[in-house]
C-alpha positions as a Python dict, from the first residue, in 0.01 Angstrom:
ca = {
    (1, 'M'): (0, 0, 0),
    (2, 'P'): (-117, 318, -173),
    (3, 'N'): (-460, 299, -326),
    (4, 'V'): (-335, 345, -682),
    (5, 'R'): (-411, 144, -991),
    (6, 'P'): (-87, -6, -1125),
    (7, 'T'): (-173, 103, -1478),
    (8, 'S'): (-150, 465, -1367),
    (9, 'L'): (204, 430, -1240),
    (10, 'S'): (543, 454, -1400),
    (11, 'R'): (767, 151, -1401),
    (12, 'R'): (938, 285, -1090),
    (13, 'G'): (600, 340, -928),
    (14, 'L'): (508, -21, -989),
    (15, 'L'): (826, -129, -816),
    (16, 'A'): (754, 97, -521),
    (17, 'V'): (388, 24, -451),
    (18, 'G'): (313, -313, -600),
    (19, 'G'): (628, -486, -704),
    (20, 'A'): (790, -799, -580),
    (21, 'V'): (1120, -621, -609),
    (22, 'G'): (1270, -326, -438),
    (23, 'L'): (1580, -203, -293),
    (24, 'G'): (2086, -175, 196),
    (25, 'A'): (2437, -96, 674),
    (26, 'V'): (2739, -199, 870),
    (27, 'L'): (2715, -183, 1251),
    (28, 'A'): (2793, 175, 1331),
    (29, 'A'): (3147, 285, 1335),
    (30, 'C'): (3013, 552, 1569),
    (31, 'G'): (3152, 360, 1862),
    (32, 'D'): (3496, 428, 1720),
    (33, 'S'): (3444, 768, 1561),
    (34, 'D'): (3226, 1076, 1571),
    (35, 'S'): (2861, 968, 1565),
    (36, 'K'): (2742, 1301, 1431),
    (37, 'G'): (2866, 1232, 1082),
    (38, 'S'): (3129, 1502, 1100),
    (39, 'G'): (3380, 1259, 963),
    (40, 'A'): (3621, 1295, 1254),
    (41, 'G'): (3923, 1078, 1194),
    (42, 'S'): (3901, 1103, 816),
    (43, 'E'): (4128, 1341, 633),
    (44, 'S'): (3877, 1369, 349),
    (45, 'A'): (3617, 1502, 593),
    (46, 'K'): (3836, 1769, 752),
    (47, 'S'): (3899, 2015, 477),
    (48, 'G'): (3933, 2065, 105),
    (49, 'P'): (3706, 1981, -186),
    (50, 'W'): (3487, 1671, -186),
    (51, 'T'): (3395, 1454, -485),
    (52, 'F'): (3212, 1125, -533),
    (53, 'K'): (3146, 944, -861),
    (54, 'D'): (2807, 775, -840),
    (55, 'D'): (2657, 481, -1028),
    (56, 'R'): (2519, 706, -1301),
    (57, 'G'): (2878, 787, -1382),
    (58, 'L'): (2826, 1143, -1258),
    (59, 'T'): (3058, 1314, -1013),
    (60, 'A'): (2905, 1506, -723),
    (61, 'E'): (3126, 1791, -606),
    (62, 'A'): (3137, 2025, -308),
    (63, 'G'): (3385, 2272, -162),
    (64, 'S'): (3403, 2059, 153),
    (65, 'T'): (3264, 1732, 283),
    (66, 'P'): (2882, 1749, 288),
    (67, 'K'): (2726, 1781, 633),
    (68, 'N'): (2361, 1855, 551),
    (69, 'I'): (2276, 1529, 380),
    (70, 'V'): (1930, 1424, 265),
    (71, 'A'): (1879, 1066, 156),
    (72, 'F'): (1632, 795, 64),
    (73, 'V'): (1553, 629, 395),
    (74, 'G'): (1730, 300, 318),
    (75, 'V'): (2048, 479, 212),
    (76, 'A'): (2022, 702, 520),
    (77, 'A'): (1998, 390, 736),
    (78, 'A'): (2312, 249, 576),
    (79, 'L'): (2503, 573, 629),
    (80, 'H'): (2383, 584, 990),
    (81, 'D'): (2534, 244, 1053),
    (82, 'Y'): (2870, 382, 944),
    (83, 'G'): (2829, 680, 1176),
    (84, 'I'): (2721, 926, 910),
    (85, 'E'): (2400, 1108, 1004),
    (86, 'V'): (2157, 1277, 766),
    (87, 'K'): (1936, 1581, 816),
    (88, 'G'): (1639, 1460, 617),
    (89, 'V'): (1493, 1147, 461),
    (90, 'F'): (1231, 1052, 205),
    (91, 'G'): (1063, 721, 135),
    (92, 'P'): (893, 478, 379),
    (93, 'T'): (1007, 603, 720),
    (94, 'K'): (708, 578, 954),
    (95, 'T'): (429, 323, 972),
    (96, 'A'): (66, 421, 1030),
    (97, 'D'): (114, 394, 1407),
    (98, 'G'): (414, 627, 1398),
    (99, 'K'): (677, 362, 1452),
    (100, 'A'): (988, 324, 1238),
    (101, 'D'): (930, 149, 907),
    (102, 'V'): (1137, -162, 841),
    (103, 'Q'): (1329, 37, 580),
    (104, 'A'): (1447, 288, 841),
    (105, 'G'): (1680, 38, 1005),
    (106, 'D'): (1835, 184, 1320),
    (107, 'L'): (1761, 545, 1231),
    (108, 'D'): (1608, 758, 1504),
    (109, 'I'): (1317, 874, 1293),
    (110, 'N'): (1237, 1151, 1542),
    (111, 'K'): (1571, 1319, 1473),
    (112, 'V'): (1538, 1353, 1096),
    (113, 'E'): (1311, 1568, 882),
    (114, 'V'): (1076, 1341, 688),
    (115, 'L'): (1021, 1503, 348),
    (116, 'G'): (787, 1234, 219),
    (117, 'N'): (671, 899, 352),
    (118, 'V'): (507, 745, 46),
    (119, 'W'): (561, 725, -327),
    (120, 'G'): (520, 1064, -497),
    (121, 'E'): (566, 1263, -174),
    (122, 'F'): (865, 1499, -145),
    (123, 'N'): (832, 1838, 24),
    (124, 'V'): (1061, 2062, -181),
    (125, 'E'): (1019, 2361, 52),
    (126, 'K'): (1128, 2159, 356),
    (127, 'Y'): (1415, 2020, 152),
    (128, 'A'): (1534, 2370, 61),
    (129, 'G'): (1499, 2474, 424),
    (130, 'L'): (1753, 2212, 527),
    (131, 'A'): (2017, 2389, 313),
    (132, 'P'): (2121, 2052, 169),
    (133, 'D'): (2480, 1982, 68),
    (134, 'L'): (2401, 1643, -86),
    (135, 'L'): (2105, 1433, -198),
    (136, 'V'): (2151, 1056, -209),
    (137, 'T'): (1916, 786, -328),
    (138, 'A'): (1898, 444, -488),
    (139, 'M'): (1858, 361, -855),
    (140, 'W'): (1654, 72, -999),
    (141, 'E'): (1662, 201, -1354),
    (142, 'K'): (1943, 394, -1518),
    (143, 'D'): (1930, 763, -1422),
    (144, 'A'): (1596, 724, -1238),
    (145, 'L'): (1624, 853, -881),
    (146, 'W'): (1431, 633, -639),
    (147, 'Y'): (1144, 815, -465),
    (148, 'V'): (1240, 1148, -620),
    (149, 'P'): (918, 1253, -801),
    (150, 'D'): (961, 1314, -1173),
    (151, 'E'): (738, 1622, -1159),
    (152, 'S'): (961, 1800, -905),
    (153, 'K'): (1294, 1639, -989),
    (154, 'D'): (1436, 1942, -1170),
    (155, 'K'): (1362, 2174, -878),
    (156, 'I'): (1509, 1927, -631),
    (157, 'L'): (1830, 1865, -824),
    (158, 'K'): (1902, 2238, -855),
    (159, 'L'): (1935, 2272, -478),
    (160, 'A'): (2232, 2041, -412),
    (161, 'P'): (2465, 1786, -571),
    (162, 'S'): (2317, 1437, -597),
    (163, 'A'): (2441, 1079, -594),
    (164, 'A'): (2260, 761, -697),
    (165, 'L'): (2361, 404, -609),
    (166, 'W'): (2242, 93, -792),
    (167, 'A'): (1989, -137, -624),
    (168, 'A'): (1950, -341, -944),
    (169, 'Q'): (2194, -444, -1216),
    (170, 'T'): (2438, -525, -937),
    (171, 'T'): (2481, -777, -657),
    (172, 'M'): (2451, -743, -283),
    (173, 'P'): (2828, -733, -211),
    (174, 'K'): (2883, -472, -482),
    (175, 'A'): (2594, -263, -353),
    (176, 'I'): (2733, -280, 0),
    (177, 'Q'): (3075, -175, -126),
    (178, 'R'): (2931, 128, -302),
    (179, 'H'): (2747, 238, 12),
    (180, 'E'): (3070, 191, 205),
    (181, 'D'): (3257, 395, -55),
    (182, 'L'): (3010, 680, -11),
    (183, 'A'): (3026, 659, 368),
    (184, 'A'): (3407, 665, 357),
    (185, 'S'): (3403, 972, 135),
    (186, 'L'): (3182, 1142, 395),
    (187, 'G'): (3424, 1064, 676),
    (188, 'A'): (3328, 719, 805),
    (189, 'D'): (3596, 495, 952),
    (190, 'V'): (3532, 187, 740),
    (191, 'K'): (3824, 2, 903),
    (192, 'A'): (3674, 21, 1250),
    (193, 'K'): (3650, -315, 1426),
    (194, 'K'): (3271, -316, 1425),
    (195, 'V'): (3277, -271, 1050),
    (196, 'T'): (3534, -543, 983),
    (197, 'D'): (3356, -778, 1225),
    (198, 'A'): (3031, -724, 1038),
    (199, 'K'): (3204, -800, 709),
    (200, 'A'): (3344, -1123, 853),
    (201, 'R'): (2996, -1222, 966),
    (202, 'F'): (2858, -1146, 620),
    (203, 'E'): (3124, -1360, 451),
    (204, 'K'): (3057, -1648, 692),
    (205, 'A'): (2684, -1619, 622),
    (206, 'A'): (2745, -1623, 248),
    (207, 'A'): (2948, -1942, 282),
    (208, 'R'): (2667, -2095, 488),
    (209, 'L'): (2406, -2006, 226),
    (210, 'R'): (2624, -2149, -50),
    (211, 'A'): (2660, -2473, 146),
    (212, 'A'): (2286, -2489, 218),
    (213, 'A'): (2200, -2442, -150),
    (214, 'K'): (2449, -2712, -247),
    (215, 'S'): (2310, -2956, 8),
    (216, 'Q'): (1949, -2890, -99),
    (217, 'P'): (1974, -2849, -478),
    (218, 'N'): (1611, -2946, -538),
    (219, 'I'): (1461, -2678, -315),
    (220, 'K'): (1289, -2417, -532),
    (221, 'V'): (1238, -2066, -390),
    (222, 'L'): (968, -1823, -505),
    (223, 'V'): (1007, -1450, -444),
    (224, 'G'): (663, -1302, -383),
    (225, 'S'): (482, -983, -289),
    (226, 'A'): (115, -957, -207),
    (227, 'S'): (-151, -695, -261),
    (228, 'Q'): (-525, -721, -213),
    (229, 'D'): (-588, -803, -578),
    (230, 'L'): (-260, -938, -711),
    (231, 'F'): (32, -1160, -621),
    (232, 'Y'): (366, -1058, -773),
    (233, 'V'): (638, -1311, -853),
    (234, 'S'): (981, -1155, -890),
    (235, 'L'): (1257, -1253, -1131),
    (236, 'A'): (1561, -1313, -913),
    (237, 'K'): (1825, -1177, -1147),
    (238, 'T'): (1673, -828, -1150),
    (239, 'S'): (1751, -741, -785),
    (240, 'A'): (2085, -711, -611),
    (241, 'D'): (1991, -941, -324),
    (242, 'T'): (1827, -1228, -508),
    (243, 'L'): (2081, -1217, -792),
    (244, 'Y'): (2350, -1272, -531),
    (245, 'F'): (2155, -1558, -371),
    (246, 'Q'): (2127, -1708, -718),
    (247, 'E'): (2503, -1676, -764),
    (248, 'L'): (2546, -1862, -435),
    (249, 'G'): (2343, -2150, -578),
    (250, 'V'): (1986, -2087, -463),
    (251, 'Q'): (1731, -2217, -713),
    (252, 'F'): (1453, -1968, -791),
    (253, 'V'): (1121, -1984, -971),
    (254, 'E'): (1153, -1794, -1300),
    (255, 'P'): (826, -1614, -1381),
    (256, 'K'): (718, -1482, -1718),
    (257, 'V'): (771, -1118, -1638),
    (258, 'N'): (572, -827, -1776),
    (259, 'A'): (709, -560, -2008),
    (260, 'A'): (884, -384, -1719),
    (261, 'G'): (1097, -694, -1675),
    (262, 'F'): (1094, -727, -1296),
    (263, 'F'): (795, -941, -1203),
    (264, 'E'): (480, -1121, -1314),
    (265, 'E'): (139, -1027, -1178),
    (266, 'L'): (-90, -1317, -1088),
    (267, 'S'): (-451, -1307, -983),
    (268, 'W'): (-521, -1484, -658),
    (269, 'E'): (-705, -1751, -856),
    (270, 'N'): (-377, -1829, -1033),
    (271, 'V'): (-142, -1794, -739),
    (272, 'D'): (-52, -2164, -771),
    (273, 'K'): (92, -2118, -1121),
    (274, 'Y'): (446, -2196, -1003),
    (275, 'E'): (562, -2480, -783),
    (276, 'A'): (777, -2373, -492),
    (277, 'D'): (914, -2525, -173),
    (278, 'V'): (999, -2198, 1),
    (279, 'I'): (830, -1861, -48),
    (280, 'M'): (1014, -1538, 36),
    (281, 'M'): (754, -1270, 105),
    (282, 'D'): (809, -896, 60),
    (283, 'N'): (843, -749, 411),
    (284, 'R'): (780, -385, 315),
    (285, 'S'): (492, -200, 477),
    (286, 'S'): (345, -145, 129),
    (287, 'A'): (287, -520, 89),
    (288, 'L'): (37, -748, 260),
    (289, 'Q'): (207, -983, 504),
    (290, 'P'): (130, -1357, 529),
    (291, 'D'): (-94, -1318, 834),
    (292, 'A'): (-318, -1090, 627),
    (293, 'L'): (-366, -1357, 359),
    (294, 'T'): (-549, -1617, 566),
    (295, 'S'): (-880, -1527, 401),
    (296, 'K'): (-746, -1619, 58),
    (297, 'P'): (-810, -1991, 9),
    (298, 'T'): (-572, -2029, -284),
    (299, 'W'): (-288, -1896, -70),
    (300, 'A'): (-368, -2136, 213),
    (301, 'Q'): (-354, -2431, -28),
    (302, 'L'): (-3, -2364, -153),
    (303, 'P'): (230, -2651, -50),
    (304, 'A'): (492, -2413, 90),
    (305, 'V'): (226, -2238, 300),
    (306, 'K'): (91, -2568, 432),
    (307, 'A'): (446, -2671, 523),
    (308, 'G'): (512, -2342, 701),
    (309, 'Q'): (802, -2270, 467),
    (310, 'I'): (738, -1897, 435),
    (311, 'V'): (1018, -1653, 515),
    (312, 'P'): (1033, -1273, 502),
    (313, 'R'): (1220, -1110, 219),
    (314, 'T'): (1396, -783, 290),
    (315, 'T'): (1296, -649, -48),
    (316, 'E'): (1486, -322, -16),
    (317, 'P'): (1791, -414, 190),
    (318, 'I'): (1989, -164, 387),
    (319, 'Y'): (2315, -220, 206),
    (320, 'S'): (2576, -282, 470),
    (321, 'Y'): (2741, -595, 601),
    (322, 'D'): (2569, -561, 937),
    (323, 'K'): (2219, -549, 795),
    (324, 'C'): (2274, -796, 509),
    (325, 'A'): (2445, -1072, 708),
    (326, 'P'): (2122, -1168, 892),
    (327, 'I'): (1938, -1184, 558),
    (328, 'L'): (2184, -1447, 435),
    (329, 'E'): (2169, -1635, 765),
    (330, 'D'): (1789, -1648, 766),
    (331, 'L'): (1768, -1774, 408),
    (332, 'A'): (2038, -2033, 474),
    (333, 'K'): (1845, -2159, 777),
    (334, 'A'): (1523, -2177, 575),
    (335, 'I'): (1684, -2380, 298),
    (336, 'E'): (1872, -2605, 539),
    (337, 'S'): (1546, -2704, 711),
    (338, 'A'): (1317, -2701, 406),
    (339, 'K'): (1138, -3011, 287),
    (340, 'K'): (1062, -3078, -77),
    (341, 'V'): (690, -3012, -110),
    (342, 'S'): (647, -2912, -474),
}
């Protein structure tokens, strides 16, 4: 996690480096189509003008289907799973040891230009050097481009058309559909068997989670994210993933959120403010993981921790059926086996 005081950050910055919320990829159609993202097999990718209306309500336009695509790493990972490759990425891509960040999904991080790996980092010169046809990112707040620095945004947006897809104010299935829509516009074969199989798995997993929540109606789930000084409790309805889980019947702790509206910050002395049977912990590299919290006695005393009912939360999902189905399966399994401890 960047060594930045939360008070010095914008609302988006808080989400990125300290928040208990965040941001999406169907198993690659590349086995059935061109894996280089050329859009082989799609008429829209062969010739003629290209357009895509994004979640800002803006229409990105180009004389032909974009080939030199630069994207937020999670969106790039989703496109990759549809067989659409990008030239460059920004956002958490590599960990300190040089391995792929969890948000990179199945991307080969050695084959893309990394324009920035942390919040506030975006190399505009490298971006321009890629001769970009399209910039794509997520959106947590209306018109705010995720991981595109405000101070260089104007320069960046002058270089290529842009598209933004909601990661909040939507649900997981809707977010997946929008990523699929974008992939299809870029030439992906979204009717390939691997894609439809992944969708079937996702729908089966959703039914399983609904059944688990119905069978365990008293199990309360807390969505958390840890830093050295604070523990963040997220409001489920503000994120596409947890809002969907809520719609499926999962019962969540409802914190008294701060002015930003996404989460409540708790000191470690007050980490037991809310009773919970299962804790979903932010799995991003910017957050402390459970094994790093053993020195915090208040954490160790939480009933859910004592019961071993801690599960990872993919805070910024790669929005495709292939990547989201396991998230549903894992949560369903956790609720099915959970004991009431609060």
